[in-house]
XYZ file of C-alpha atoms in Angstrom:
411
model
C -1.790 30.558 14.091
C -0.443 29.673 10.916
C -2.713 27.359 8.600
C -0.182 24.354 8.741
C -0.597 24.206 12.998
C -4.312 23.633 12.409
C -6.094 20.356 13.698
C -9.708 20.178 13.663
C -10.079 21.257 17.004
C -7.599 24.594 15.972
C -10.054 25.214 12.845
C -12.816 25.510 14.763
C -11.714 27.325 18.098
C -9.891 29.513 15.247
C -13.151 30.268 12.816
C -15.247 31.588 16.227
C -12.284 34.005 16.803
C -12.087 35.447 13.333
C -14.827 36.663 10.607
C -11.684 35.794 8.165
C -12.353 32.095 8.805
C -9.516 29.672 7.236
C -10.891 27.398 4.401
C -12.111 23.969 5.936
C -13.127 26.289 9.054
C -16.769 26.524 7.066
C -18.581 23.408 5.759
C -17.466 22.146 2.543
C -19.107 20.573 -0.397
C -18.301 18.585 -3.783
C -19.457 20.666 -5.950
C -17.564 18.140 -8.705
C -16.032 14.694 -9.612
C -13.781 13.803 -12.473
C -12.650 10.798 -13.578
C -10.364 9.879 -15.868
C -8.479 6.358 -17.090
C -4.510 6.467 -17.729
C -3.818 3.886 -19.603
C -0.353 1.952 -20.829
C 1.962 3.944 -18.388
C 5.425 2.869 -19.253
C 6.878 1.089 -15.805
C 9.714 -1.461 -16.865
C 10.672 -3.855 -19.354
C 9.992 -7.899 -19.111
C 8.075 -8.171 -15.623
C 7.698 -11.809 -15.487
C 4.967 -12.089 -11.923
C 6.180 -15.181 -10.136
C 2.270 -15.913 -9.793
C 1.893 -15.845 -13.431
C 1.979 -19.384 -14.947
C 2.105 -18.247 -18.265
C 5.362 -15.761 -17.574
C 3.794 -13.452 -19.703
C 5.897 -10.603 -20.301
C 4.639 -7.060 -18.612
C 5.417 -3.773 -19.518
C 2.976 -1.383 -18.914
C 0.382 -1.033 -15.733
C -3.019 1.082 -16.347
C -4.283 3.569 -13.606
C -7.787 5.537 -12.757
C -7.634 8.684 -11.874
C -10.047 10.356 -9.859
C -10.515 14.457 -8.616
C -13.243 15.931 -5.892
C -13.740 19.225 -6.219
C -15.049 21.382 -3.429
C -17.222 25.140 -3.410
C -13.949 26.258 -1.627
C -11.671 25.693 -4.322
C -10.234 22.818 -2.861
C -9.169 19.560 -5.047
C -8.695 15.947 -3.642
C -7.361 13.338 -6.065
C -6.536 10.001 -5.783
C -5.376 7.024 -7.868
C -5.767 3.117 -8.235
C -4.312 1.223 -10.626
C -3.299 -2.136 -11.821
C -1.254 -4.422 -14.377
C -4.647 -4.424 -16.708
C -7.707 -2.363 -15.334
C -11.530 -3.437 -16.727
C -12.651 -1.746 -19.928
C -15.048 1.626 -19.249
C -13.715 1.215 -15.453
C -13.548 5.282 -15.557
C -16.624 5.600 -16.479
C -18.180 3.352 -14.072
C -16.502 5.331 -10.994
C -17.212 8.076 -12.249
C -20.582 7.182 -12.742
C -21.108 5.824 -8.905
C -18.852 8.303 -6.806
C -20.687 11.359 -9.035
C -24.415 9.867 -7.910
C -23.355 9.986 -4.362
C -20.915 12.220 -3.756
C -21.675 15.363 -5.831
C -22.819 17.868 -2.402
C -21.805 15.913 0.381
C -19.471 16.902 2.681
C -16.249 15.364 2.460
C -15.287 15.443 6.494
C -18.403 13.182 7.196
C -15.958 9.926 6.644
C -17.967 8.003 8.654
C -21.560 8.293 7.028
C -19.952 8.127 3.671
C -18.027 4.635 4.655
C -21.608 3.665 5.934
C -23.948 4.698 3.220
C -21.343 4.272 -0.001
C -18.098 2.240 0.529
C -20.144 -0.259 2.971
C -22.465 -0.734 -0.242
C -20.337 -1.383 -3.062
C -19.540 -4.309 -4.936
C -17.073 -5.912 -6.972
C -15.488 -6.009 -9.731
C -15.123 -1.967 -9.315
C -12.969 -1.167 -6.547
C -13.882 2.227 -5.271
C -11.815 2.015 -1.750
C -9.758 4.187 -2.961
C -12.071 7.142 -3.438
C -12.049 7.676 0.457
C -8.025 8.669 0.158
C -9.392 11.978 -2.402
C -11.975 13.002 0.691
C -8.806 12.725 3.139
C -6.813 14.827 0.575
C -9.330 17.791 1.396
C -9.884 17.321 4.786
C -6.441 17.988 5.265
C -5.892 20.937 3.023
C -8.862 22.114 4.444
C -7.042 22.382 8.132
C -3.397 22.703 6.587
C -2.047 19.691 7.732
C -0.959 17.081 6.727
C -2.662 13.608 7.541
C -0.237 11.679 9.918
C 0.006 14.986 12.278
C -4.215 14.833 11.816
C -3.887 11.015 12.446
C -1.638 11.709 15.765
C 1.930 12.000 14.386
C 3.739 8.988 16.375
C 6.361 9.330 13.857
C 8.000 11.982 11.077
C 9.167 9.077 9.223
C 9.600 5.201 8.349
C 12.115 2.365 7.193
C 11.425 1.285 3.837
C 11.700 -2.315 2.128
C 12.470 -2.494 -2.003
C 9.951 -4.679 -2.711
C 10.536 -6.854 -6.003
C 8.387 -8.232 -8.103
C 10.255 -9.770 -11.062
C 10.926 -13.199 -10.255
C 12.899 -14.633 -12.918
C 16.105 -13.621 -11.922
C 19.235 -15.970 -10.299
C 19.956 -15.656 -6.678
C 23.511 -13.995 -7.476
C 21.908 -11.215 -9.773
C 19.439 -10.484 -6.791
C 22.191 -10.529 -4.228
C 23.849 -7.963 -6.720
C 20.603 -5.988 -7.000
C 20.490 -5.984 -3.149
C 23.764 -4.220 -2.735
C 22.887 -1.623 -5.023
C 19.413 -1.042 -3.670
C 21.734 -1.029 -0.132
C 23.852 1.887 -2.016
C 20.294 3.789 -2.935
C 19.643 4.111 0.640
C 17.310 0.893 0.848
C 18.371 -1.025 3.870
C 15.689 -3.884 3.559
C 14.612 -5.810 0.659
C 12.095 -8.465 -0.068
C 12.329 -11.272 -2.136
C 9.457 -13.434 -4.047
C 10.130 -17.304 -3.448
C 8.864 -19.340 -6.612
C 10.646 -22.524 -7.211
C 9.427 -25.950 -7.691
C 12.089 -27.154 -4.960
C 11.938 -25.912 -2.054
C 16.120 -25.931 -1.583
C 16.352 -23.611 -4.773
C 14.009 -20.833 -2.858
C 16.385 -21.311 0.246
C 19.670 -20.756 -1.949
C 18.010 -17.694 -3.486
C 17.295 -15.855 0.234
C 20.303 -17.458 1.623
C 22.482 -16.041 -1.199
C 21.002 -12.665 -0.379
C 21.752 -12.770 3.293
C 25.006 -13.680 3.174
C 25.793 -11.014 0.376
C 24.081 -8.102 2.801
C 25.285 -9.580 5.773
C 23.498 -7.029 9.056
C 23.362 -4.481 6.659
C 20.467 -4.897 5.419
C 17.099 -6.620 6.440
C 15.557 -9.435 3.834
C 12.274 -10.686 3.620
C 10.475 -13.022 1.740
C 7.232 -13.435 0.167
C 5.632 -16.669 -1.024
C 1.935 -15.223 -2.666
C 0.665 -18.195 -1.523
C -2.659 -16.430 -0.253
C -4.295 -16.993 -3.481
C -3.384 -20.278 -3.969
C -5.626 -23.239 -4.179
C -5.061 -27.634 -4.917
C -4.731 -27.967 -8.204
C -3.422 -24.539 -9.417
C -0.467 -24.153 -11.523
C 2.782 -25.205 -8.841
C 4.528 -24.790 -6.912
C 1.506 -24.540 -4.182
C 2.917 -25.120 -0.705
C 1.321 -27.181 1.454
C 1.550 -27.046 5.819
C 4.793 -29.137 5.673
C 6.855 -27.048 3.112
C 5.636 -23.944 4.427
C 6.572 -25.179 8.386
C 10.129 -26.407 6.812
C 10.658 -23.135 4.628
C 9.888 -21.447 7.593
C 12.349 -22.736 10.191
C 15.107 -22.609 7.594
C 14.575 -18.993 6.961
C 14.374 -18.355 10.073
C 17.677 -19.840 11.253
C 18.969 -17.630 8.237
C 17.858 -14.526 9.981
C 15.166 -13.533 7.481
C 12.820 -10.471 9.216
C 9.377 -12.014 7.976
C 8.141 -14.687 5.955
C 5.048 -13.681 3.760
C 1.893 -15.237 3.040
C 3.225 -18.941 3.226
C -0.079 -20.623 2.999
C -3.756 -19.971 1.795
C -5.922 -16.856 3.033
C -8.114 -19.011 4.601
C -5.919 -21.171 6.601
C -6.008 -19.158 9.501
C -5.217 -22.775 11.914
C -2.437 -23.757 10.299
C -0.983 -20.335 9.973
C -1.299 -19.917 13.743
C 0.359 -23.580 14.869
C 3.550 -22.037 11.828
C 3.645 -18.854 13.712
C 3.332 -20.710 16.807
C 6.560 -22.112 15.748
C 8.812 -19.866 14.836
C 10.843 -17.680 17.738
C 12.416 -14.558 16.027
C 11.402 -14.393 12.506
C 7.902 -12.305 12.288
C 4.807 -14.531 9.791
C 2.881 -11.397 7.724
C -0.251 -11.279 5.472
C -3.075 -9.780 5.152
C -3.558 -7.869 1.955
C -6.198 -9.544 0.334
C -8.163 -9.425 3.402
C -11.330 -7.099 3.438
C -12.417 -5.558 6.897
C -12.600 -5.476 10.612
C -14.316 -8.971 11.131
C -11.460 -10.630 8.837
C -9.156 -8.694 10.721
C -10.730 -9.618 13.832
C -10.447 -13.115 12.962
C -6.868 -13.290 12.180
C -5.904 -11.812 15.046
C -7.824 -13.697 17.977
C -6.029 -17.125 16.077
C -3.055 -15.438 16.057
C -2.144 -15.975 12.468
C -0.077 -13.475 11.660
C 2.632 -11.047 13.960
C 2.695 -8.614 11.280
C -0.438 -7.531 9.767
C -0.718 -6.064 5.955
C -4.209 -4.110 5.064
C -3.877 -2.839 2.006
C -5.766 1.049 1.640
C -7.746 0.188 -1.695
C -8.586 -4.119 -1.263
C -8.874 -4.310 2.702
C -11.097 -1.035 2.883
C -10.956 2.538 3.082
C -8.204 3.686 4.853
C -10.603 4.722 7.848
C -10.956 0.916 7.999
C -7.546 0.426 7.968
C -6.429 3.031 10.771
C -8.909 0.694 12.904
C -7.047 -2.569 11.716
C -3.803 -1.074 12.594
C -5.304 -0.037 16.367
C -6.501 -3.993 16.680
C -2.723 -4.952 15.857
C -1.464 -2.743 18.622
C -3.757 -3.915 20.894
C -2.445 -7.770 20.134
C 0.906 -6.624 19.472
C 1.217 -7.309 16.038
C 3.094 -4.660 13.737
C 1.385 -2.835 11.057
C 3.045 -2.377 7.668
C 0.216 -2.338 5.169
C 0.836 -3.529 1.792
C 0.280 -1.781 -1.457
C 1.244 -2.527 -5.233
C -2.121 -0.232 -7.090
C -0.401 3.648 -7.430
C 1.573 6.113 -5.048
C -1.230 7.889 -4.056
C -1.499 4.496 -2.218
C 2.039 4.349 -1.014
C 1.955 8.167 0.251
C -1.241 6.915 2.029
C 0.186 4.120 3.926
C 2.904 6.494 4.962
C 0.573 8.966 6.655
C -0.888 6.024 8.221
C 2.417 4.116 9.589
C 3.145 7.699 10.970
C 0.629 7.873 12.988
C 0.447 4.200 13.937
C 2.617 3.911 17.138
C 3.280 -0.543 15.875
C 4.369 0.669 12.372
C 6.485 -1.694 10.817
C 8.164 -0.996 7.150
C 6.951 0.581 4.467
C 6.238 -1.207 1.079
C 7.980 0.670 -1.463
C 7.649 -0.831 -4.931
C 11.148 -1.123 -6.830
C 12.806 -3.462 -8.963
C 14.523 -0.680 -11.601
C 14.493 -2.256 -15.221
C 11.637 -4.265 -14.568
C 9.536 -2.084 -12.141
C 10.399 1.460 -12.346
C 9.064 4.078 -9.333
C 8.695 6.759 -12.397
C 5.741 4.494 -13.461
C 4.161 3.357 -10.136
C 3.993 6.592 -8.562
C 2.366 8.005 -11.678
C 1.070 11.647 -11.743
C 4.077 12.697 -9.047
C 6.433 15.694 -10.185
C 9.150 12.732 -9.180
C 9.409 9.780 -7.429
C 9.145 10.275 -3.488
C 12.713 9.865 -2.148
C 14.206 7.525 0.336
C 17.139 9.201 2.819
C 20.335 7.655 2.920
C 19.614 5.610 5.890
C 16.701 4.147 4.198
C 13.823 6.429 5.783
C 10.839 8.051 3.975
C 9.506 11.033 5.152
C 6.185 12.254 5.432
C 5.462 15.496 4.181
C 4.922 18.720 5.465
C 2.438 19.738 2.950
C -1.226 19.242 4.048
C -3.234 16.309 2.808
C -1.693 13.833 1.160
C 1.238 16.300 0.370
C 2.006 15.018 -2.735
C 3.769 17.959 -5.418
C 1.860 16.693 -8.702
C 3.369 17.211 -11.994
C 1.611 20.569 -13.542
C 2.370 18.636 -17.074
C 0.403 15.454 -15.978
C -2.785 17.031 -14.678
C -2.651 19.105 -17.614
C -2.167 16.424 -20.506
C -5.401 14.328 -18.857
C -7.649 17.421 -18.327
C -7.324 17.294 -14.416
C -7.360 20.221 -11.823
C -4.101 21.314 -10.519
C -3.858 19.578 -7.223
């Protein structure tokens, strides 16, 4: 059997056969944790963030790196990142994941999500550490994680999802059908405007330039939203009018149209709507929030994110809730493509996998930058799929020059 076909069941039916055992086949152990901060990564030029109220200007986003090493030469890294990460934020992952995780075992997901990422508080986000111990687990079997996960699919649709805001709804209808010529065939949209007509001419100006080619959605960041903050801030009544207008439109979902908390009112808007899917979800933090949501029936199209909403063990169980209330999962993720390649394993194996959240507004938000670390950015297909890798883990080919310029391990 060749290392690639084995699952864990494989590994271990294989190691009792042979003295030569596989690697993974025996119990592993960090023997090692490095961490190190990547700061002032080039990813566009003038990203104005349509939640910003200053429109300050971004150019750069800064990213954490971190590497488990294992006694059987196997390396799991993973990434987070954001537009401006804490000072000495390195150092203080570093500092917690080395306390605990330094010879543990990095297939006991479950204990560690009990005894470490159950345990951890903000303002360090250390979700993401749990992606690195996936990383091994599936070099360790040679597979890679959606076939580990239960392979549903080999691939998914993928959405450019913009993030500059400050651009006219003819340039963005422009930028559509060139994202359609990349291979993109959805796109989303960020709604901003005071007036509620100018956000309908901007995603009505993009449907009719796509026409069925193409699927739009919409996003409204109103999650974070609260009375009093910097406008606009929608309220039930423009979010309930925005939404039937889109809808008529033929926009595929409408995003985050009212605050996280307003579970009620999101339920009576989805209640409303007949066609168009209501989606959210990404600031959300584990499976009683989850659970929550989806009793009230606030959203049809549910968006964990890997590093915010929990470790993605969390977030495989989120995605198995959806299905059972038929809701689509298509988490969301804006931090690093180590997150990105994660959500892909996952919507493989997720038989209610929606679209994938692909970052990429060129000029403004480059892929080069976001998936940071990668020998190049992961490709789309002409028909606007991404595939999952063959390689095991995460299956990501690392750039030898990257690793080596910040003193990490080749991957």
């Amino acid at each position: 059997m060749r290392r690639r076909e084995f699952t864990i069941f494989g590994a271990l039916a294989a190691a009792c056969r042979s003295p030569e055992r596989p690697r993974g086949a025996m119990p592993l152990r960090i023997t090692a944790v490095k961490t190190v901060e990547v700061r002032g990564v080039a990813t566009g030029k003038g990203l104005v963030l349509p939640w910003d109220p200053k429109r300050t200007p971004l150019d750069t986003r800064d990213y954490v790196v971190t590497q488990f090493l294992t006694d059987q030469g196997l390396v799991g890294t993973t990434i987070d990142g954001d537009y401006r990460l804490p000072e000495g934020i390195g150092a203080e992952v570093q500092r917690r994941a080395e306390a605990y995780f330094v010879g543990k075992d990095p297939f006991e997901i479950g204990r560690h999500q009990a005894e470490f990422f159950d345990r951890q508080q903000a303002p360090v986000r250390l979700y993401f550490l749990e992606i690195g111990l996936w990383d091994i687990v599936g070099k360790a079997l040679g597979t890679p994680l959606y076939r580990l996960w239960g392979a549903a699919a080999d691939k998914v649709r993928a959405y450019a999802a913009t993030v500059h805001f400050d651009k006219t709804p003819e340039e963005r209808a422009e930028d559509a059908l060139k994202f359609r010529e990349a291979g993109f065939r959805a796109i989303k949209l960020r709604l901003h405007h005071i007036e509620m007509k100018e956000d309908l001419r901007l995603a009505e100006t993009v449907v009719r330039a796509v026409g069925d080619s193409m699927a739009v959605m919409v996003d409204a960041n109103q999650a974070g939203k609260r009375p009093g903050d910097p406008p606009p801030v929608w309220d039930y009544r423009r979010a309930s009018d925005t939404a039937k207008a889109l809808e008529e439109m033929g926009v595929y979902w409408l995003e985050e149209p009212l605050a996280r908390g307003a579970l009620d009112d999101l339920a009576r808007l989805r209640a409303g709507l007949k066609r168009m899917h209501l989606a959210g979800g990404e600031g959300n933090r584990g499976l009683r929030e989850f659970r929550e949501i989806l009793v009230k029936g606030a959203f049809s199209y549910i968006q964990p994110d890997p590093v915010v909403s929990g470790p993605i063990s969390v977030v495989r169980k989120i995605a198995a809730m959806g299905e059972a209330f038929g809701v689509l999962f298509g988490p969301h993720h804006g931090k690093s493509g180590v997150g990105m390649m994660a959500n892909l394993h996952l919507q493989c194996a997720a038989p209610n996998s929606g679209y994938l959240e692909y970052m990429y507004d060129p000029g403004y938000w480059n892929p080069e930058g976001f998936q940071v670390g990668f020998s190049a950015p992961y490709p789309v297909d002409p028909e606007g799929f991404v595939h999952a890798p063959s390689a095991p883990g995460l299956g990501i080919v690392w750039d030898p020059a990257f690793l080596k310029r910040h003193g990490l391990e080749q991957s």
